[in-house]
Short mmCIF file of C-alpha atoms and ligand atoms in Angstrom, two decimals:
data_model
loop_
_atom_site.label_atom_id
_atom_site.label_comp_id
_atom_site.label_asym_id
_atom_site.label_seq_id
_atom_site.Cartn_x
_atom_site.Cartn_y
_atom_site.Cartn_z
CA MET A 57 -48.02 -10.11 -21.13
CA THR A 58 -47.24 -7.79 -24.04
CA SER A 59 -45.81 -4.43 -23.13
CA ALA A 60 -46.67 -1.22 -25.03
CA PRO A 61 -44.31 -0.68 -27.97
CA GLN A 62 -41.47 1.68 -27.11
CA GLN A 63 -41.94 5.23 -28.34
CA LEU A 64 -39.65 5.98 -31.28
CA ARG A 65 -37.59 9.13 -31.27
CA ALA A 66 -35.91 11.30 -33.93
CA PRO A 67 -32.17 10.51 -34.21
CA ARG A 68 -29.83 12.53 -31.99
CA GLY A 69 -28.99 15.90 -33.50
CA THR A 70 -32.17 16.01 -35.62
CA ARG A 71 -35.52 17.56 -34.80
CA ASP A 72 -39.02 17.97 -36.07
CA LEU A 73 -40.06 21.42 -37.18
CA HIS A 74 -43.65 22.25 -36.40
CA GLY A 75 -45.93 25.02 -35.21
CA GLU A 76 -44.30 28.44 -35.12
CA THR A 77 -40.88 26.99 -36.02
CA SER A 78 -42.11 25.58 -39.30
CA ARG A 79 -43.93 28.85 -40.01
CA ALA A 80 -40.70 30.74 -39.34
CA TRP A 81 -38.85 28.34 -41.65
CA GLY A 82 -41.29 28.99 -44.45
CA TRP A 83 -40.93 32.74 -43.98
CA MET A 84 -37.11 32.59 -43.92
CA GLU A 85 -36.95 30.46 -47.06
CA ALA A 86 -39.41 32.69 -48.90
CA ALA A 87 -37.56 35.87 -47.87
CA PHE A 88 -34.26 34.38 -49.06
CA ARG A 89 -35.81 33.17 -52.31
CA GLY A 90 -37.10 36.71 -52.93
CA LEU A 91 -33.78 38.39 -52.17
CA ALA A 92 -31.66 35.98 -54.21
CA GLY A 93 -34.17 36.04 -57.08
CA ARG A 94 -34.22 39.85 -57.22
CA ALA A 95 -30.41 39.80 -57.35
CA GLY A 96 -30.55 37.55 -60.42
CA PHE A 97 -29.78 34.18 -58.81
CA ARG A 98 -31.71 31.12 -60.00
CA GLU A 99 -32.51 28.09 -57.90
CA ILE A 100 -30.64 24.81 -58.15
CA ARG A 101 -31.57 21.63 -56.28
CA THR A 102 -28.94 18.95 -56.03
CA PRO A 103 -29.30 15.46 -54.51
CA ILE A 104 -29.06 15.01 -50.77
CA PHE A 105 -26.31 12.43 -51.28
CA GLU A 106 -23.36 12.51 -53.64
CA SER A 107 -20.38 10.33 -54.50
CA THR A 108 -18.04 10.72 -51.55
CA ASP A 109 -15.37 11.97 -54.00
CA VAL A 110 -17.32 15.22 -54.51
CA PHE A 111 -16.44 16.15 -50.94
CA THR A 112 -13.02 14.55 -50.55
CA ARG A 113 -11.89 16.34 -53.71
CA GLY A 114 -14.01 19.45 -53.23
CA VAL A 115 -13.95 20.26 -49.52
CA GLY A 116 -10.66 18.48 -48.69
CA GLU A 117 -9.83 15.16 -47.08
CA ALA A 118 -7.97 16.77 -44.15
CA THR A 119 -10.89 18.99 -43.12
CA ASP A 120 -12.96 18.14 -40.03
CA ILE A 121 -16.08 18.13 -42.18
CA VAL A 122 -14.81 15.40 -44.50
CA GLY A 123 -12.46 13.59 -42.12
CA LYS A 124 -14.73 13.37 -39.10
CA GLU A 125 -18.24 14.58 -39.76
CA MET A 126 -19.56 12.96 -42.93
CA TYR A 127 -22.32 10.39 -43.01
CA THR A 128 -20.67 8.01 -45.48
CA PHE A 129 -22.05 4.63 -46.50
CA LEU A 130 -21.72 2.02 -49.22
CA ASP A 131 -24.77 1.40 -51.37
CA ARG A 132 -25.82 -2.08 -52.46
CA LYS A 133 -23.31 -2.02 -55.30
CA GLY A 134 -20.45 -1.02 -53.00
CA ARG A 135 -20.28 2.64 -54.14
CA SER A 136 -19.20 5.12 -51.47
CA LEU A 137 -21.85 7.80 -51.01
CA SER A 138 -22.10 10.62 -48.49
CA LEU A 139 -24.97 12.74 -47.24
CA ARG A 140 -23.99 16.25 -48.30
CA PRO A 141 -22.29 18.15 -45.46
CA GLU A 142 -22.36 21.39 -47.47
CA GLY A 143 -23.70 22.73 -50.75
CA THR A 144 -20.85 24.34 -52.69
CA ALA A 145 -19.03 21.25 -53.98
CA PRO A 146 -22.34 19.63 -55.11
CA VAL A 147 -23.38 22.84 -56.91
CA VAL A 148 -20.06 22.96 -58.75
CA ARG A 149 -20.39 19.24 -59.62
CA ALA A 150 -23.91 19.90 -60.95
CA VAL A 151 -22.88 22.98 -62.92
CA LEU A 152 -20.18 20.98 -64.69
CA GLU A 153 -22.36 17.91 -65.25
CA ASN A 154 -25.25 19.93 -66.69
CA GLY A 155 -23.14 22.22 -68.85
CA LEU A 156 -24.27 25.35 -67.01
CA LEU A 157 -20.95 27.12 -67.49
CA GLN A 158 -20.80 29.38 -70.53
CA PRO A 159 -17.38 30.70 -71.50
CA GLY A 160 -17.16 34.37 -70.55
CA ALA A 161 -20.52 34.37 -68.72
CA ILE A 162 -21.28 34.04 -65.04
CA THR A 163 -23.62 31.51 -63.47
CA LYS A 164 -25.60 32.74 -60.46
CA LEU A 165 -27.30 30.05 -58.43
CA PHE A 166 -28.99 29.76 -55.05
CA TYR A 167 -30.01 26.72 -53.05
CA ILE A 168 -32.05 25.84 -50.00
CA GLY A 169 -31.78 22.49 -48.27
CA SER A 170 -30.65 20.17 -45.52
CA MET A 171 -27.00 19.39 -44.83
CA PHE A 172 -25.65 16.63 -42.59
CA ARG A 173 -22.65 16.68 -40.26
CA TYR A 174 -21.87 14.21 -37.53
CA ASP A 175 -20.84 16.57 -34.76
CA ARG A 176 -21.63 16.80 -31.05
CA PRO A 177 -25.13 18.32 -30.97
CA GLN A 178 -25.79 21.44 -28.91
CA ALA A 179 -27.94 24.55 -29.23
CA GLY A 180 -27.36 25.83 -32.77
CA ARG A 181 -25.46 22.73 -33.85
CA TYR A 182 -27.40 19.86 -35.34
CA ARG A 183 -26.59 16.75 -37.32
CA GLN A 184 -29.21 17.69 -39.88
CA PHE A 185 -29.49 21.43 -40.42
CA ASP A 186 -30.70 23.67 -43.21
CA GLN A 187 -28.71 26.11 -45.25
CA VAL A 188 -29.64 28.75 -47.77
CA GLY A 189 -26.75 29.67 -50.03
CA ILE A 190 -25.67 31.46 -53.18
CA GLU A 191 -22.84 30.76 -55.59
CA LEU A 192 -21.63 33.37 -58.08
CA ILE A 193 -19.56 31.31 -60.49
CA GLY A 194 -17.25 32.83 -63.09
CA SER A 195 -15.99 36.23 -61.94
CA PRO A 196 -12.47 36.94 -60.63
CA TYR A 197 -13.30 40.56 -59.81
CA PRO A 198 -13.69 42.15 -56.37
CA ALA A 199 -17.15 43.34 -57.48
CA ALA A 200 -18.31 39.72 -57.25
CA ASP A 201 -17.02 39.37 -53.67
CA ALA A 202 -18.70 42.66 -52.76
CA GLU A 203 -21.95 41.63 -54.43
CA VAL A 204 -22.08 38.40 -52.42
CA ILE A 205 -21.20 40.05 -49.10
CA ALA A 206 -23.70 42.85 -49.76
CA LEU A 207 -26.38 40.25 -50.38
CA ALA A 208 -25.52 38.70 -47.01
CA ALA A 209 -25.95 42.14 -45.43
CA ASP A 210 -29.28 42.61 -47.23
CA MET A 211 -30.43 39.27 -45.92
CA LEU A 212 -29.46 40.22 -42.37
CA HIS A 213 -31.45 43.42 -42.75
CA ALA A 214 -34.51 41.58 -44.09
CA TYR A 215 -34.33 39.18 -41.16
CA GLY A 216 -34.08 41.99 -38.61
CA LEU A 217 -30.48 41.14 -37.70
CA ASP A 218 -28.66 44.40 -38.50
CA ASP A 219 -26.72 43.97 -35.24
CA ALA A 220 -24.83 40.98 -36.61
CA THR A 221 -21.15 41.46 -37.40
CA VAL A 222 -19.78 40.77 -40.86
CA MET A 223 -16.14 39.69 -40.53
CA VAL A 224 -13.88 39.59 -43.57
CA ASN A 225 -10.35 38.50 -44.23
CA SER A 226 -8.13 37.28 -47.03
CA VAL A 227 -6.36 33.92 -46.91
CA GLY A 228 -4.31 34.47 -50.07
CA ASP A 229 -4.06 32.18 -53.06
CA ALA A 230 -1.90 29.43 -54.51
CA ALA A 231 0.85 31.99 -55.16
CA CYS A 232 1.26 33.31 -51.62
CA ARG A 233 -0.33 30.75 -49.32
CA PRO A 234 2.48 28.13 -49.38
CA ALA A 235 4.99 30.70 -48.10
CA TYR A 236 2.53 31.76 -45.42
CA GLU A 237 1.98 28.16 -44.36
CA ASP A 238 5.73 27.80 -44.03
CA ALA A 239 5.80 30.97 -41.94
CA ILE A 240 3.18 29.44 -39.61
CA ARG A 241 5.21 26.23 -39.36
CA ASP A 242 8.38 28.21 -38.60
CA ALA A 243 6.63 30.20 -35.88
CA VAL A 244 5.05 27.16 -34.27
CA ARG A 245 7.81 24.55 -34.70
CA PRO A 246 9.78 25.42 -31.52
CA ASP A 247 6.63 24.76 -29.43
CA LEU A 248 5.13 21.93 -31.43
CA ALA A 249 4.56 19.87 -28.29
CA ALA A 250 2.30 22.61 -26.91
CA LEU A 251 -0.19 22.11 -29.76
CA CYS A 252 -3.23 19.89 -29.29
CA PRO A 253 -3.01 16.50 -31.05
CA GLU A 254 -5.29 17.70 -33.87
CA CYS A 255 -3.20 20.79 -34.51
CA ARG A 256 -0.07 18.64 -34.63
CA VAL A 257 -1.71 16.90 -37.59
CA ARG A 258 -2.83 20.27 -39.02
CA PHE A 259 0.79 21.44 -38.70
CA GLU A 260 1.57 19.02 -41.52
CA THR A 261 -1.63 19.18 -43.57
CA ARG A 262 -3.39 22.52 -43.03
CA PRO A 263 -1.34 24.82 -40.79
CA LEU A 264 -3.79 27.69 -41.46
CA ARG A 265 -6.37 25.91 -39.31
CA ILE A 266 -4.13 26.19 -36.24
CA LEU A 267 -5.12 29.86 -36.29
CA ASP A 268 -8.73 29.17 -35.39
CA CYS A 269 -8.27 26.23 -33.01
CA LYS A 270 -10.23 26.86 -29.80
CA VAL A 271 -7.77 25.03 -27.47
CA PRO A 272 -6.08 27.68 -25.26
CA GLY A 273 -2.51 26.35 -25.81
CA CYS A 274 -3.00 26.52 -29.58
CA GLN A 275 -4.60 29.96 -29.35
CA ALA A 276 -1.60 31.26 -27.41
CA LEU A 277 0.76 29.96 -30.07
CA ALA A 278 -1.45 31.21 -32.89
CA ALA A 279 -1.25 34.70 -31.37
CA THR A 280 2.49 34.71 -32.12
CA VAL A 281 1.94 33.99 -35.83
CA PRO A 282 1.76 36.95 -38.23
CA PRO A 283 -1.82 37.30 -39.62
CA PRO A 284 -2.39 35.96 -43.15
CA ARG A 285 -2.84 39.45 -44.58
CA ALA A 286 0.76 40.34 -43.75
CA SER A 287 1.92 37.70 -46.24
CA LEU A 288 -0.45 38.34 -49.12
CA CYS A 289 1.15 38.68 -52.53
CA ALA A 290 0.55 42.00 -54.29
CA PRO A 291 -2.39 40.84 -56.46
CA CYS A 292 -4.15 39.29 -53.43
CA ALA A 293 -3.54 42.40 -51.30
CA GLU A 294 -4.87 44.60 -54.10
CA HIS A 295 -7.93 42.39 -54.54
CA PHE A 296 -8.69 42.54 -50.81
CA ALA A 297 -8.24 46.32 -50.66
CA GLU A 298 -10.65 46.70 -53.56
CA VAL A 299 -13.24 44.43 -51.93
CA LEU A 300 -13.10 46.55 -48.76
CA SER A 301 -13.32 49.77 -50.69
CA LEU A 302 -16.40 48.50 -52.57
CA LEU A 303 -18.03 47.44 -49.30
CA ASP A 304 -17.41 50.98 -48.02
CA ILE A 305 -19.02 52.48 -51.11
CA LEU A 306 -21.99 50.10 -50.79
CA GLY A 307 -22.37 51.04 -47.14
CA VAL A 308 -21.90 47.47 -45.88
CA ARG A 309 -20.58 47.49 -42.32
CA TYR A 310 -17.82 44.93 -41.70
CA ARG A 311 -14.87 44.19 -39.48
CA VAL A 312 -11.55 42.97 -40.84
CA ALA A 313 -10.73 39.88 -38.78
CA GLY A 314 -7.07 38.99 -39.27
CA ASP A 315 -7.43 35.56 -37.70
CA LEU A 316 -10.47 34.47 -39.71
CA VAL A 317 -9.71 31.28 -41.63
CA ARG A 318 -12.35 28.83 -42.76
CA GLY A 319 -12.84 25.13 -42.12
CA LEU A 320 -13.13 24.13 -45.78
CA ASP A 321 -10.09 23.79 -48.03
CA TYR A 322 -11.41 25.40 -51.19
CA TYR A 323 -11.15 29.04 -50.11
CA THR A 324 -8.81 31.50 -51.78
CA ARG A 325 -8.49 35.23 -51.14
CA THR A 326 -11.64 36.69 -49.55
CA VAL A 327 -13.26 34.76 -46.69
CA PHE A 328 -16.07 36.05 -44.53
CA GLU A 329 -18.37 35.04 -41.73
CA VAL A 330 -21.34 36.67 -40.05
CA HIS A 331 -21.54 36.33 -36.28
CA TYR A 332 -24.34 37.15 -33.91
CA GLY A 333 -23.10 37.72 -30.39
CA THR A 334 -25.90 36.85 -28.03
CA MET A 335 -26.78 33.29 -28.93
CA GLY A 336 -24.42 30.97 -27.04
CA ALA A 337 -21.43 29.11 -28.44
CA GLN A 338 -22.53 28.73 -32.06
CA THR A 339 -22.43 32.36 -33.16
CA ALA A 340 -21.63 31.90 -36.87
CA LEU A 341 -24.70 32.57 -38.97
CA PHE A 342 -23.06 32.71 -42.40
CA GLY A 343 -19.82 31.44 -43.84
CA GLY A 344 -18.46 32.07 -47.28
CA GLY A 345 -15.76 33.35 -49.52
CA ARG A 346 -13.97 33.00 -52.80
CA TYR A 347 -13.03 29.58 -54.18
CA ASP A 348 -11.06 30.20 -57.35
CA GLY A 349 -9.66 26.67 -57.66
CA LEU A 350 -12.69 24.49 -56.89
CA VAL A 351 -14.19 24.20 -60.38
CA GLU A 352 -10.84 23.03 -61.74
CA GLN A 353 -10.39 20.67 -58.84
CA LEU A 354 -13.69 19.02 -59.75
CA GLY A 355 -12.67 18.63 -63.38
CA GLY A 356 -13.83 21.89 -65.00
CA PRO A 357 -12.07 24.88 -66.56
CA ALA A 358 -10.44 27.51 -64.33
CA THR A 359 -13.48 29.43 -63.04
CA PRO A 360 -13.05 31.88 -60.18
CA SER A 361 -16.11 31.93 -57.96
CA VAL A 362 -17.48 33.24 -54.68
CA GLY A 363 -20.46 32.41 -52.46
CA TYR A 364 -21.88 31.92 -49.01
CA ALA A 365 -24.23 29.77 -47.01
CA ALA A 366 -26.31 30.79 -44.00
CA GLY A 367 -27.67 28.36 -41.43
CA ILE A 368 -31.44 28.65 -41.07
CA ASP A 369 -31.44 26.96 -37.65
CA ARG A 370 -29.00 29.54 -36.29
CA MET A 371 -30.72 32.46 -38.01
CA LEU A 372 -33.89 31.50 -36.17
CA LEU A 373 -32.03 31.39 -32.84
CA ALA A 374 -30.59 34.82 -33.58
CA MET A 375 -33.99 36.19 -34.54
CA SER A 376 -35.54 34.95 -31.34
CA ALA A 377 -32.63 36.47 -29.36
CA ALA A 378 -33.29 39.74 -31.21
CA GLY A 379 -37.05 39.45 -30.54
CA VAL A 380 -38.07 39.60 -34.20
CA ALA A 381 -40.77 37.37 -35.65
CA PRO A 382 -41.88 38.79 -39.02
CA TRP A 383 -43.84 35.62 -39.89
CA GLY A 384 -46.76 36.87 -37.76
CA GLU A 385 -49.58 34.88 -36.23
CA ASP A 386 -51.12 31.71 -37.59
CA THR A 387 -54.43 33.17 -38.76
CA LEU A 388 -57.49 31.84 -40.51
CA ASP A 389 -59.73 34.00 -42.70
CA VAL A 390 -62.97 32.08 -42.47
CA ALA A 391 -64.32 29.23 -40.34
CA ILE A 392 -67.50 27.69 -41.70
CA ILE A 393 -69.91 26.75 -38.94
CA CYS A 394 -72.61 24.25 -39.68
CA GLY A 395 -75.90 24.20 -37.78
CA ALA A 396 -77.37 20.97 -39.15
CA ASP A 397 -75.93 17.73 -40.42
CA GLU A 398 -77.82 17.87 -43.71
CA LEU A 399 -76.06 21.17 -44.51
CA ARG A 400 -72.52 19.77 -44.04
CA PRO A 401 -71.96 18.73 -47.70
CA ARG A 402 -72.99 22.21 -48.83
CA ALA A 403 -70.67 23.79 -46.28
CA GLN A 404 -67.77 21.62 -47.43
CA ALA A 405 -68.40 22.45 -51.09
CA LEU A 406 -68.48 26.17 -50.30
CA ALA A 407 -65.19 25.84 -48.37
CA ARG A 408 -63.49 24.46 -51.50
CA GLN A 409 -64.86 27.32 -53.57
CA LEU A 410 -63.77 30.02 -51.09
CA ARG A 411 -60.26 28.52 -50.73
CA THR A 412 -59.37 29.86 -54.16
CA ARG A 413 -59.10 33.22 -52.35
CA TRP A 414 -58.97 32.75 -48.60
CA SER A 415 -57.89 30.32 -45.90
CA VAL A 416 -61.04 28.48 -44.91
CA ASP A 417 -61.68 25.75 -42.36
CA VAL A 418 -64.76 23.53 -42.21
CA ASP A 419 -65.76 20.99 -39.58
CA VAL A 420 -65.16 17.31 -40.43
CA GLN A 421 -65.70 15.93 -36.94
CA ARG A 422 -69.47 16.30 -36.71
CA ARG A 423 -69.02 18.69 -33.80
CA ALA A 424 -72.02 20.52 -32.40
CA PHE A 425 -72.69 24.13 -33.49
CA GLY A 426 -71.38 25.68 -30.24
CA LYS A 427 -68.21 23.58 -30.27
CA GLN A 428 -67.47 24.60 -33.86
CA LEU A 429 -67.82 28.26 -32.95
CA GLN A 430 -65.58 27.81 -29.93
CA ALA A 431 -62.91 26.07 -32.06
CA ALA A 432 -63.09 28.90 -34.62
CA GLY A 433 -62.35 31.40 -31.85
CA LYS A 434 -59.39 29.35 -30.59
CA ARG A 435 -58.01 28.96 -34.10
CA GLY A 436 -58.00 32.75 -34.53
CA ALA A 437 -60.59 32.85 -37.33
CA ARG A 438 -61.39 36.40 -38.45
CA LEU A 439 -64.85 35.52 -39.74
CA ALA A 440 -67.34 32.73 -39.05
CA LEU A 441 -69.65 31.87 -41.92
CA ILE A 442 -72.70 30.31 -40.33
CA PHE A 443 -75.00 27.81 -42.01
CA ASP A 444 -78.02 28.02 -39.76
CA ALA A 445 -80.77 25.41 -40.34
CA LYS A 446 -83.33 27.71 -38.73
CA ALA A 447 -82.60 30.58 -41.07
CA GLY A 448 -84.04 28.75 -44.06
CA ASP A 449 -82.56 27.57 -47.31
CA GLY A 450 -79.83 29.72 -48.80
CA ALA A 451 -79.58 32.06 -45.83
CA LEU A 452 -76.23 32.43 -44.14
CA ALA A 453 -74.76 34.65 -41.47
CA LEU A 454 -71.33 36.22 -41.37
CA LYS A 455 -69.94 36.88 -37.93
CA ASP A 456 -66.96 39.14 -37.31
CA MET A 457 -65.06 37.19 -34.66
CA THR A 458 -63.28 40.28 -33.36
CA THR A 459 -66.27 42.57 -32.84
CA GLY A 460 -68.96 39.87 -32.50
CA GLU A 461 -71.06 41.73 -35.06
CA GLN A 462 -73.20 39.42 -37.21
CA ILE A 463 -74.95 40.10 -40.51
CA ALA A 464 -77.25 37.99 -42.66
CA VAL A 465 -75.97 37.26 -46.16
CA ASP A 466 -77.58 35.64 -49.11
CA ALA A 467 -75.74 32.58 -50.51
CA ALA A 468 -75.26 34.41 -53.82
CA ASP A 469 -73.49 37.33 -52.08
CA VAL A 470 -71.12 35.35 -49.84
CA VAL A 471 -67.96 36.13 -51.81
CA SER A 472 -68.52 39.89 -51.92
CA ALA A 473 -69.57 39.96 -48.25
CA ILE A 474 -66.38 38.18 -47.17
CA ALA A 475 -64.24 40.35 -49.46
CA ALA A 476 -65.75 43.51 -47.95
CA LYS A 477 -65.06 42.28 -44.42
CA LEU A 478 -61.49 41.14 -45.08
CA ALA A 479 -60.49 44.12 -47.19
CA PRO A 480 -57.54 45.97 -45.70
CA ILE A 481 -58.72 49.09 -43.89
P1 LIG J 753 -19.98 26.63 -43.31
O1 LIG J 753 -19.36 27.77 -42.60
O2 LIG J 753 -19.45 25.27 -43.02
O3 LIG J 753 -19.85 26.96 -44.86
O4 LIG J 753 -21.53 26.63 -43.05
C1 LIG J 753 -22.32 27.79 -43.25
C2 LIG J 753 -23.33 27.98 -42.15
O5 LIG J 753 -24.09 26.77 -41.94
C3 LIG J 753 -22.72 28.23 -40.78
O6 LIG J 753 -22.37 29.60 -40.63
C4 LIG J 753 -23.87 27.85 -39.85
O7 LIG J 753 -24.83 28.88 -39.75
C5 LIG J 753 -24.49 26.68 -40.59
N1 LIG J 753 -24.05 25.42 -39.99
C6 LIG J 753 -22.90 24.75 -40.22
N2 LIG J 753 -22.84 23.61 -39.46
C7 LIG J 753 -23.99 23.57 -38.75
C8 LIG J 753 -24.55 22.66 -37.80
N3 LIG J 753 -23.92 21.53 -37.45
N4 LIG J 753 -25.76 22.95 -37.25
C9 LIG J 753 -26.42 24.09 -37.60
N5 LIG J 753 -25.95 24.98 -38.50
C10 LIG J 753 -24.76 24.73 -39.07
C11 LIG J 753 -20.29 26.16 -45.88
O8 LIG J 753 -21.02 25.20 -45.72
C12 LIG J 753 -19.87 26.65 -47.26
N6 LIG J 753 -20.41 25.71 -48.25
C13 LIG J 753 -20.36 28.06 -47.51
C14 LIG J 753 -20.01 28.59 -48.86
C15 LIG J 753 -20.82 28.73 -49.91
N7 LIG J 753 -18.81 29.01 -49.23
C16 LIG J 753 -18.85 29.41 -50.49
N8 LIG J 753 -20.06 29.21 -50.93
#
């Protein structure tokens, strides 16, 4: 006896986007595209997989993202490739490879796409998730940091998430960070055994990360460490003060978060995150900051840069927590209803013609007249255009599905009749 084939399922941590979710996705991407475009950013699309080196050199071998979360595989020629876990290192790789850097000019790029991280899935944390991001490449000035953070605030506003908190901090640069890392080590060393096993490794490689470990023992120790801002060198402190002052002038609300450090190694000076409180454990909607050394690290000239990425999956969770759904209903302008089989080809041809202006559905299931009308109502059609065999050749009826009012229209006047009905009041 053969049993029914087992139902296949999407891999753990991935999901299918359909119905209202896919409509929301489309809206969020379009809104971001509009905002970034109006701010002078141009789109870049990079491959979904890259040489693993892009991330080991770009994001940092000791980071969780590269060390534990990458989908890495060998291709048939034995090359190590990785599904991109983030977009910044690939964008910088692409900018260098395609000669998009002009001396003295800035390069402003945005991207939209899926990222992949092998992490324990939970609400707001997926193994495939989508980010929208911007990278402003080539300016060392605080105005660039402020521009990027202001754009994040504008995006929050457009998405109806003004309640979200923008948190900013400075993690210093190559001049002052080593001394700060030593200060962390000095503060923690007497209680090294109290750190979690991962932080004991971080103690050697990336002591800054001990500051945002979630294990209570590590948090207690981290509380005894002076915040990074206390150890900034004068140029970094001045840069940070200027960023804050610009944010004040621009009217961007923010909170200085002394313990904010980021999980990727390329950050220098300004770092920021956007958090939305009421959505469970994964509250970070955006992450970003300045990465003055990354272009050089990937083989290019010294090119100070700043950017951010926002997670679409989490933005949608936040928007549903906030009760905002600007993508509206799934509507249909016109449903064509066919009263006789011999009229179906004509109805289908008219549907194609009308679709140059409106959303139009036409029956392809040979359903009876009444069933077609019923389906049009369920689908939310605003108008039904009725081909009625009894009415004679060329005669049609246009029914307003909201009021039930029906008028006869001549085939030659269909377009103007529909336009009059659908015109905004
Ligand atoms: P990130 O903080 O790792 O930064 O990610 C940015 C955003 O992506 C997060 O705030 C979150 O909304 C979303 N995200 C991250 N991991 C997941 C996940 N597993 N499931 C769902 N959403 C997730 C970066 O990726 C940097 N490249 C940002 C950047 C751009 N920095 C400078 N330029």
